[in-house]
PDB file of C-alpha atoms in Angstrom:
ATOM      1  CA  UNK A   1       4.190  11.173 -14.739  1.00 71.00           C
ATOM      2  CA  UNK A   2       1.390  12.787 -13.042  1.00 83.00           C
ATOM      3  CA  UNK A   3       0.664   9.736 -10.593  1.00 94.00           C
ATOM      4  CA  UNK A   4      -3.173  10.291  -9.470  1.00 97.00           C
ATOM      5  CA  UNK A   5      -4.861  13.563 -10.068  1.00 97.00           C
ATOM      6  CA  UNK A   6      -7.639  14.772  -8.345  1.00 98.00           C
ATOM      7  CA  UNK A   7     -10.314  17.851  -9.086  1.00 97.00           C
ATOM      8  CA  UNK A   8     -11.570  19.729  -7.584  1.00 97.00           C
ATOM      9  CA  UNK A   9      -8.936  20.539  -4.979  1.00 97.00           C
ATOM     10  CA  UNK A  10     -12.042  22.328  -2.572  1.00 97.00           C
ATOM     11  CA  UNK A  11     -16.090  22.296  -3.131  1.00 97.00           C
ATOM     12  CA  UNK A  12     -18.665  23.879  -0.975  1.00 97.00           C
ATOM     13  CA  UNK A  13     -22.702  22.154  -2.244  1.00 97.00           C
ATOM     14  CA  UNK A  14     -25.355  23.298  -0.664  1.00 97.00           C
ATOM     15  CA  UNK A  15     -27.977  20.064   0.867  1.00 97.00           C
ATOM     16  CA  UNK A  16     -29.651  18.948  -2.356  1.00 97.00           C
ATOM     17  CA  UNK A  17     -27.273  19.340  -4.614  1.00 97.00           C
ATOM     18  CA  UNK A  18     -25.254  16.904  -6.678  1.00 96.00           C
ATOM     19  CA  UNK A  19     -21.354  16.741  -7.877  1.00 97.00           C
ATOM     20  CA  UNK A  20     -18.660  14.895  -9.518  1.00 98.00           C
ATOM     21  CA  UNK A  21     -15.284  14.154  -8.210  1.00 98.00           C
ATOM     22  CA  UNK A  22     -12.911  13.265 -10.614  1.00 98.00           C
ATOM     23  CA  UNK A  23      -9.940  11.081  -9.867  1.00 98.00           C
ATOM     24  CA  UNK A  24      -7.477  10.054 -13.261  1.00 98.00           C
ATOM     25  CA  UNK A  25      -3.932   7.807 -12.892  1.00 97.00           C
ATOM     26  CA  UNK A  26      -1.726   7.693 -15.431  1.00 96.00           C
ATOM     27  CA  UNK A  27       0.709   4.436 -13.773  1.00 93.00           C
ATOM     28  CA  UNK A  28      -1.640   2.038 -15.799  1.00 92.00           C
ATOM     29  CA  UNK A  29      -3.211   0.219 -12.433  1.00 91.00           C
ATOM     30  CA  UNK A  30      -5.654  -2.008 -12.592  1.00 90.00           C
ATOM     31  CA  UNK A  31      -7.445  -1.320  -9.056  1.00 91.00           C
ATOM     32  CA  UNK A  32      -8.689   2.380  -7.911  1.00 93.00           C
ATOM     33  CA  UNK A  33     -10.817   3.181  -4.615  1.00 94.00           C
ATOM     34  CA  UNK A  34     -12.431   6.006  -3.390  1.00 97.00           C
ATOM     35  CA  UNK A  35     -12.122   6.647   0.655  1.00 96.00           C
ATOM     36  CA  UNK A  36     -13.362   9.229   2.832  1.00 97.00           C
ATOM     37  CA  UNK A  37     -11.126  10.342   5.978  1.00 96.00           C
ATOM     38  CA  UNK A  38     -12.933  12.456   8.354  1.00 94.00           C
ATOM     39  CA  UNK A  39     -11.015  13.906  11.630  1.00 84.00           C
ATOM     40  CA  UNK A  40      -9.968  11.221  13.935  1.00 79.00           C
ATOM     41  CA  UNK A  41     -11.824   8.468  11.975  1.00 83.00           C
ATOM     42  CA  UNK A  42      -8.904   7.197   9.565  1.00 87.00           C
ATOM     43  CA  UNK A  43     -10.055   6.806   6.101  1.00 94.00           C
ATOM     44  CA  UNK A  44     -12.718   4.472   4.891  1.00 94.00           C
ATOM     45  CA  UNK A  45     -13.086   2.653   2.163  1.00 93.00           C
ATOM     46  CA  UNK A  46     -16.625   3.947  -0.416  1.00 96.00           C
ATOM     47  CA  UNK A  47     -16.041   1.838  -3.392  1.00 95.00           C
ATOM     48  CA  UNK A  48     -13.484   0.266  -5.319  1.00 92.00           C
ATOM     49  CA  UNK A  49     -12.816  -1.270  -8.534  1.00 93.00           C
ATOM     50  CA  UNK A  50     -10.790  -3.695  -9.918  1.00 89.00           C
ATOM     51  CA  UNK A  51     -10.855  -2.448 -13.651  1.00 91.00           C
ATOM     52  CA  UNK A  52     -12.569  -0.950 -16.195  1.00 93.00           C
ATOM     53  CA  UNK A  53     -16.293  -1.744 -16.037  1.00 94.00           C
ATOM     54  CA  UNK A  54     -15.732  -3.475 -12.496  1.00 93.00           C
ATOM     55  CA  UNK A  55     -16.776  -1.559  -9.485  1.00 95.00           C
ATOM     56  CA  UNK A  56     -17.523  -2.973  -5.754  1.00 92.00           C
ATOM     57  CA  UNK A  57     -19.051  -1.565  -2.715  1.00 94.00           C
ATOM     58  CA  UNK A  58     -16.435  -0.574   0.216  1.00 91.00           C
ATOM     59  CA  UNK A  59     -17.542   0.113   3.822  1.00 90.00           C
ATOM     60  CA  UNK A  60     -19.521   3.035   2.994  1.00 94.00           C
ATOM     61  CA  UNK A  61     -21.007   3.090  -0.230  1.00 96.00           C
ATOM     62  CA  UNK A  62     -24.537   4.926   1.048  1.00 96.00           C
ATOM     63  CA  UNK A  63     -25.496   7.940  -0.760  1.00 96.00           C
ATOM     64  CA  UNK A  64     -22.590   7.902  -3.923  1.00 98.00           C
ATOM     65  CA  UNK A  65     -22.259   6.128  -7.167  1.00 97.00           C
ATOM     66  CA  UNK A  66     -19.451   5.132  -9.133  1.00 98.00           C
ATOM     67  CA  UNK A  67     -18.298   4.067 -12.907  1.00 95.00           C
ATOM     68  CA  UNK A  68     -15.092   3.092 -14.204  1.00 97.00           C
ATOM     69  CA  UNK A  69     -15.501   2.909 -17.969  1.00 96.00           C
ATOM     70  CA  UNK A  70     -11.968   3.218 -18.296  1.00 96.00           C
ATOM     71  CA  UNK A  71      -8.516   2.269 -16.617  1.00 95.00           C
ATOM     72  CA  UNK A  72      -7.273   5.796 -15.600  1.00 97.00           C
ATOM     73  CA  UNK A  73     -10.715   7.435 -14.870  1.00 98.00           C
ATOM     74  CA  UNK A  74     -12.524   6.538 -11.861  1.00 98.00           C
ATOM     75  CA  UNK A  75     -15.316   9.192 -10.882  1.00 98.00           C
ATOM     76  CA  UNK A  76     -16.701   9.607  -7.504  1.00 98.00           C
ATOM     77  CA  UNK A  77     -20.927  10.881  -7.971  1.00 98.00           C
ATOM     78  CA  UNK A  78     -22.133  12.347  -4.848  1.00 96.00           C
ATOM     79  CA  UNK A  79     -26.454  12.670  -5.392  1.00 90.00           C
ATOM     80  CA  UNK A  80     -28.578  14.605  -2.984  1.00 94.00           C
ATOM     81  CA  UNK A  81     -25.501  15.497  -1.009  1.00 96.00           C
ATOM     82  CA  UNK A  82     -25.812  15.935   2.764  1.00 97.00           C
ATOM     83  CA  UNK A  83     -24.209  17.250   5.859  1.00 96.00           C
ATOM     84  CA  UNK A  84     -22.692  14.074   7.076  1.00 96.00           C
ATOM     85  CA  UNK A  85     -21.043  13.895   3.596  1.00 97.00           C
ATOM     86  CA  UNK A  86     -18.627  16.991   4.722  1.00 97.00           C
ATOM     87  CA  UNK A  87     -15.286  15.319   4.694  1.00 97.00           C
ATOM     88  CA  UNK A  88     -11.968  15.133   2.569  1.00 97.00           C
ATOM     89  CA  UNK A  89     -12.165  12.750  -0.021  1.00 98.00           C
ATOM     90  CA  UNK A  90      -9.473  10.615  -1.197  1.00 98.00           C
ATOM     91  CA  UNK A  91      -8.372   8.656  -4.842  1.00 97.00           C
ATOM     92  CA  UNK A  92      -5.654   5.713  -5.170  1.00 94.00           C
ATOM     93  CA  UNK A  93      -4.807   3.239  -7.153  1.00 93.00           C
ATOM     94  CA  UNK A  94      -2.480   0.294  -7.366  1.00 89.00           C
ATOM     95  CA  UNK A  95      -1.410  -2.702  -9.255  1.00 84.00           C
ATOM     96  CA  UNK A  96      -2.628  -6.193  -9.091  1.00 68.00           C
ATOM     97  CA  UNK A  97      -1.437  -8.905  -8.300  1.00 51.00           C
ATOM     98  CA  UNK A  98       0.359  -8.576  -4.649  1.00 50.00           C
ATOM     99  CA  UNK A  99       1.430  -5.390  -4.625  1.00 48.00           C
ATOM    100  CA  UNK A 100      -0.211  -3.276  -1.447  1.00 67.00           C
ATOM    101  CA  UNK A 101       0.770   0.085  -1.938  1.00 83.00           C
ATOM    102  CA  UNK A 102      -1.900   2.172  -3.162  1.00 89.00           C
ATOM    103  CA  UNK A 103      -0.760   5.754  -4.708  1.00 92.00           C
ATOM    104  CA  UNK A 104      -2.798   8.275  -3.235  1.00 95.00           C
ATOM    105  CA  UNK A 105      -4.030  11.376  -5.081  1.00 97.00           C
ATOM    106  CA  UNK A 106      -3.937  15.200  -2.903  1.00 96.00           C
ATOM    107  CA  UNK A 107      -7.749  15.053  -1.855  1.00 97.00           C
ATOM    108  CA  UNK A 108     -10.453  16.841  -2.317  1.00 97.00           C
ATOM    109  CA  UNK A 109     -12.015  18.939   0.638  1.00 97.00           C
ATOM    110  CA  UNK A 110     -16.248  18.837   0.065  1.00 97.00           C
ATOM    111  CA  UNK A 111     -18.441  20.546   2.350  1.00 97.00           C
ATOM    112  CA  UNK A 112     -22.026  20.676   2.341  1.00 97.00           C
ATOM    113  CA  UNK A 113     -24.054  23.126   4.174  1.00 96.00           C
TER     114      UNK A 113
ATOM    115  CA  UNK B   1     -15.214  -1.745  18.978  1.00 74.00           C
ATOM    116  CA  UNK B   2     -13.460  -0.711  16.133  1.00 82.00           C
ATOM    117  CA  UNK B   3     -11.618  -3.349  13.893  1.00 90.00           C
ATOM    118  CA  UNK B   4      -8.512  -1.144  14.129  1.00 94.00           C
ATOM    119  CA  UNK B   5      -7.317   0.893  17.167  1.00 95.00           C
ATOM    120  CA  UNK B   6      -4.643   3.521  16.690  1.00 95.00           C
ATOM    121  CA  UNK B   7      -4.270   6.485  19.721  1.00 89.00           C
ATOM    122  CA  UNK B   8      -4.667   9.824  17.915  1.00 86.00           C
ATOM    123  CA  UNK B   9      -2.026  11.434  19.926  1.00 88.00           C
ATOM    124  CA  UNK B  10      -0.850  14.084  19.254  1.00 93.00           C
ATOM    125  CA  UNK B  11       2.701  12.588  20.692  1.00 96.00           C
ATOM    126  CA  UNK B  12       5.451  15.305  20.725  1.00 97.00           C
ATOM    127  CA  UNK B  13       9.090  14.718  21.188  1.00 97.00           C
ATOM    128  CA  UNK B  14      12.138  15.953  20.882  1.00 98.00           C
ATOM    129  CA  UNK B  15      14.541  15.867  17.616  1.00 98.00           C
ATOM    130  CA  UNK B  16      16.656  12.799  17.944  1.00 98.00           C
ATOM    131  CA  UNK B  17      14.189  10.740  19.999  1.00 98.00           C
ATOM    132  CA  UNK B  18      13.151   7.598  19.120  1.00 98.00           C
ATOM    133  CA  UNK B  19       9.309   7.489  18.950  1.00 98.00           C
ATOM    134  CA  UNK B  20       7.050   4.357  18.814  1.00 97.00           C
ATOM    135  CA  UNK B  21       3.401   4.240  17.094  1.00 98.00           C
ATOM    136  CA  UNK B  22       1.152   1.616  17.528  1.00 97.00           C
ATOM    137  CA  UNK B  23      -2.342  -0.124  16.499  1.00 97.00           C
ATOM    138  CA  UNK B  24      -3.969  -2.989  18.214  1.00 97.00           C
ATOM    139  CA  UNK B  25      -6.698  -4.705  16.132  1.00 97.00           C
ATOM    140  CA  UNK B  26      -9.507  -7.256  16.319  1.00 96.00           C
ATOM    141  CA  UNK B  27      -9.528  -9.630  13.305  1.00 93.00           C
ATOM    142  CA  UNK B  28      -7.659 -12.191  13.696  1.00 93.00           C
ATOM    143  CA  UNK B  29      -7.543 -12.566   9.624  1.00 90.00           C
ATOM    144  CA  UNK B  30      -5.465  -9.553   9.038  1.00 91.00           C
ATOM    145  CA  UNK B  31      -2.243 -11.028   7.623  1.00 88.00           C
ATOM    146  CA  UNK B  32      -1.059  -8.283   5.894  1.00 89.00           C
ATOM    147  CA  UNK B  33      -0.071  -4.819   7.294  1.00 92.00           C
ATOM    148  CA  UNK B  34       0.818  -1.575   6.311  1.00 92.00           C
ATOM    149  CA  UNK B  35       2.172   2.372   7.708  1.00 96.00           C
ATOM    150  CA  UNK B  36       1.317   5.266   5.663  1.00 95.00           C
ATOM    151  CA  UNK B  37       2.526   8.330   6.649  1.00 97.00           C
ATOM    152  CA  UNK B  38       0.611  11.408   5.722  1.00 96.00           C
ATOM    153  CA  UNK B  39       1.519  15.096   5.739  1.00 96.00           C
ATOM    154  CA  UNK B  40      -1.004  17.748   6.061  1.00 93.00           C
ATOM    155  CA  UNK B  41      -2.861  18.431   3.541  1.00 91.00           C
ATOM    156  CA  UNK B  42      -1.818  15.611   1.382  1.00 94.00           C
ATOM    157  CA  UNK B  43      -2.339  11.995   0.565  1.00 95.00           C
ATOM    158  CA  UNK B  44      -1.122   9.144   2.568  1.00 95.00           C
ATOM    159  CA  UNK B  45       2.468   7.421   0.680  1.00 95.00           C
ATOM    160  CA  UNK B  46       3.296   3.875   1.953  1.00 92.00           C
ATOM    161  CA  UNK B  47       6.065   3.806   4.728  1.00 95.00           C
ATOM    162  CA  UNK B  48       6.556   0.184   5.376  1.00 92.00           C
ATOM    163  CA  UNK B  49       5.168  -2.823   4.401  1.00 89.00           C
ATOM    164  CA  UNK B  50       4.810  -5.916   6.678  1.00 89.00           C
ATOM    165  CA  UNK B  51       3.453  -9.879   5.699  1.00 84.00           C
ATOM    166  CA  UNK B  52       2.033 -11.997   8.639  1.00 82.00           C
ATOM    167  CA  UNK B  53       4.401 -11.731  11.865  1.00 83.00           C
ATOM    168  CA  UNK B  54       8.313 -10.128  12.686  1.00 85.00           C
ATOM    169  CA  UNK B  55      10.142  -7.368  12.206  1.00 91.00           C
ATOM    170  CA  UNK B  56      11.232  -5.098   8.808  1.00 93.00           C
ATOM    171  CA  UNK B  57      13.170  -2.525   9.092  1.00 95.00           C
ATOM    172  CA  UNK B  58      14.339   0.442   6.500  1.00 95.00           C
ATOM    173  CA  UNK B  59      17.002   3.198   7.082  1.00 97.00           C
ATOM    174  CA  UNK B  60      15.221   4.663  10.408  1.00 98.00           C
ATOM    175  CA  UNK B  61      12.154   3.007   9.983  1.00 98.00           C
ATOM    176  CA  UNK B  62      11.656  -0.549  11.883  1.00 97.00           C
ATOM    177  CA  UNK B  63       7.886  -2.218  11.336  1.00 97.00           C
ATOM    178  CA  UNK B  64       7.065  -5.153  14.393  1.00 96.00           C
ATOM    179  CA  UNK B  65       3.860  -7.369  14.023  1.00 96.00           C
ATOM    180  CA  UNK B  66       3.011  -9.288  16.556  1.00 94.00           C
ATOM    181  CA  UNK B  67      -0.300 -11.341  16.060  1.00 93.00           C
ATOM    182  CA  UNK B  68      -0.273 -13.557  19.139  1.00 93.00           C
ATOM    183  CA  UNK B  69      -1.124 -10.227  20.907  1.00 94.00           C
ATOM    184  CA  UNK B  70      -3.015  -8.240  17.512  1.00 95.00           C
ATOM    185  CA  UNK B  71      -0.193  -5.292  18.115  1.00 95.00           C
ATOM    186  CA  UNK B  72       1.576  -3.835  15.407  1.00 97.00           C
ATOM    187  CA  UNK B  73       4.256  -1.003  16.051  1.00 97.00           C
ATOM    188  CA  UNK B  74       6.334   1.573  13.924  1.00 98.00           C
ATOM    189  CA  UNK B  75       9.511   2.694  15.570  1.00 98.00           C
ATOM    190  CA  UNK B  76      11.570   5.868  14.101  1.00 98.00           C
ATOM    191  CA  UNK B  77      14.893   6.591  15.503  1.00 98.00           C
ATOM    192  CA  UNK B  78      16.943   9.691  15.576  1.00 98.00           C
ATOM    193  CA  UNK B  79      13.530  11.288  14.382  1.00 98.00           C
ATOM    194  CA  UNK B  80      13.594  14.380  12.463  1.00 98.00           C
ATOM    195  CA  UNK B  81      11.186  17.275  12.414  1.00 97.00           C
ATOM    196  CA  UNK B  82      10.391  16.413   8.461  1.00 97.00           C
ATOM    197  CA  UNK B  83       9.267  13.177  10.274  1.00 98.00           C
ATOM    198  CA  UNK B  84       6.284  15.351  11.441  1.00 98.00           C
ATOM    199  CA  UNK B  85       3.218  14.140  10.265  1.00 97.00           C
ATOM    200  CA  UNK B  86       0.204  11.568  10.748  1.00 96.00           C
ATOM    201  CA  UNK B  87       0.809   8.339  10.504  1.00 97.00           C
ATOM    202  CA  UNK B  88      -2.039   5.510   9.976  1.00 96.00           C
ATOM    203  CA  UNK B  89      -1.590   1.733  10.526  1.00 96.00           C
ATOM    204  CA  UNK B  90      -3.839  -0.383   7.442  1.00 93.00           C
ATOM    205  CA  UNK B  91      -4.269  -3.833   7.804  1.00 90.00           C
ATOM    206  CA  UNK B  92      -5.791  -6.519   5.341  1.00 88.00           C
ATOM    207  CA  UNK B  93      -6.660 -10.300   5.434  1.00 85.00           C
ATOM    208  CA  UNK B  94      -7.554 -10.223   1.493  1.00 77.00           C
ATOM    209  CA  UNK B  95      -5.184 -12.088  -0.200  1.00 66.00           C
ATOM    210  CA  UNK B  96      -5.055  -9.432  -2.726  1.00 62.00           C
ATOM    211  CA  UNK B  97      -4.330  -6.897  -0.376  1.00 55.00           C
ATOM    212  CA  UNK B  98      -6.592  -4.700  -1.626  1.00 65.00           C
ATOM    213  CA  UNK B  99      -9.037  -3.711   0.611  1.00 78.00           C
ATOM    214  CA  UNK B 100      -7.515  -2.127   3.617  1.00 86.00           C
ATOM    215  CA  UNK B 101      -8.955  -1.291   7.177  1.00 90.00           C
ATOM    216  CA  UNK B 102      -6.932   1.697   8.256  1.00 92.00           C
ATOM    217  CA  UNK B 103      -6.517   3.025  11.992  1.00 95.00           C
ATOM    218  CA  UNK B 104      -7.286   6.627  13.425  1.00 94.00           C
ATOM    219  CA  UNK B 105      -3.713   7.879  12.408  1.00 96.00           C
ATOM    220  CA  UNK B 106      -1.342   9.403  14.880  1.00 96.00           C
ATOM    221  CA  UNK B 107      -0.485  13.089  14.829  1.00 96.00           C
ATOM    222  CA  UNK B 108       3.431  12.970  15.482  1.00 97.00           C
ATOM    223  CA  UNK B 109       5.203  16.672  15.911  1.00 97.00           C
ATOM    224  CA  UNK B 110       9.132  16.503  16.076  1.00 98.00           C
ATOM    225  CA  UNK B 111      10.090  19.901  18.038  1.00 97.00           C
ATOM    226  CA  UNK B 112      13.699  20.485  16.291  1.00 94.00           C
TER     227      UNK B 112
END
């Protein structure tokens, strides 16, 4: 039982460019969010989904794209990536139905220069 | 101001202290609230889990929300230098839970 799995672990893009993060659970949740935690900001919330084919904006949804065409894959599109979009990005996912704890996959470290 | 307010720190102490973390917030919605703690380089894994106002408390691990005042706390006692770590406060009024607000995160260093 993997839990949530994230890839890549580290990415440098140059300005421009575009990228996939992946992000795949294996605990059958329903719900799975993308955040982005950047150094004494706490993590915030890009988009989230409630299951497959159902996908919502979060707090900042601005310059990324989502689809969730499955339950365990959730993939994070970053187009015409920019400096501010230099953080570490995180994947979780929980149940529905009450349950608050979100399982939280290792990160993945992106910068763009 | 921010929805969520959570002092960076870092706080250092002492093994065996007793630390306290806290968060203030702004919406007075929030009904649900949460402490994930967060070692470096990893994800954040749920620490304790609180509903509306009161006290919950788990091995050394006691959670107080107080919503008259829009303070929430984390206390650790006896603390431990594997307790070293950051440790955010998330808050949600959706009655899902689902979307949280999360805080700054406090750095906490337990010299042993």
């Amino acid at each position: 039982n993997a839990g949530v799995t994230q890839t890549p672990k580290f990415r440098i893009l140059k300005i421009g460019q575009s990228m996939t993060l992946q992000c795949t659970q294996d605990m059958n949740h329903n719900y799975m969010y993308w955040y982005r935690q950047d150094p004494g900001m706490g993590l915030k919330l890009i988009y989230y989904s409630v299951g497959a084919g159902i996908t919502d904006k979060g707090e900042v949804p601005n310059g990324y794209n989502v689809s969730r065409s499955t339950t365990e894959d959730f993939p994070l599109r970053l187009e015409l990536a920019a400096p501010s979009q230099t953080s570490v990005y995180f994947c979780a996912s929980s149940t529905a139905g009450g349950n608050y704890e979100q399982y939280f996959g290792p990160g993945t470290r992106l910068t763009v220069t | 101001q921010k929805e969520v307010e959570q002092d960076p720190g870092p706080l250092s102490v002492p093994e065996g202290a007793i630390v306290s973390l806290n968060c203030t917030y702004s919406n007075s919605a929030f009904q649900y609230f949460m402490w994930y703690r967060q070692y470096s380089r990893k994800g954040p894994e749920l620490l304790m889990y609180t509903y509306s106002s009161g006290n919950k408390e788990d091995g050394r691990f006691t959670a107080q929300v107080d919503k008259s005042s829009k303070y929430i706390s984390l206390f650790i006692r006896d603390s431990q230098p594997s307790d070293s770590a950051t440790y955010l406060c998330a808050m949600s009024a959706d009655v899902g839970g689902n979307k949280l607000v999360f805080g700054a995160g406090t750095i906490l260093r337990v010299k042993s």
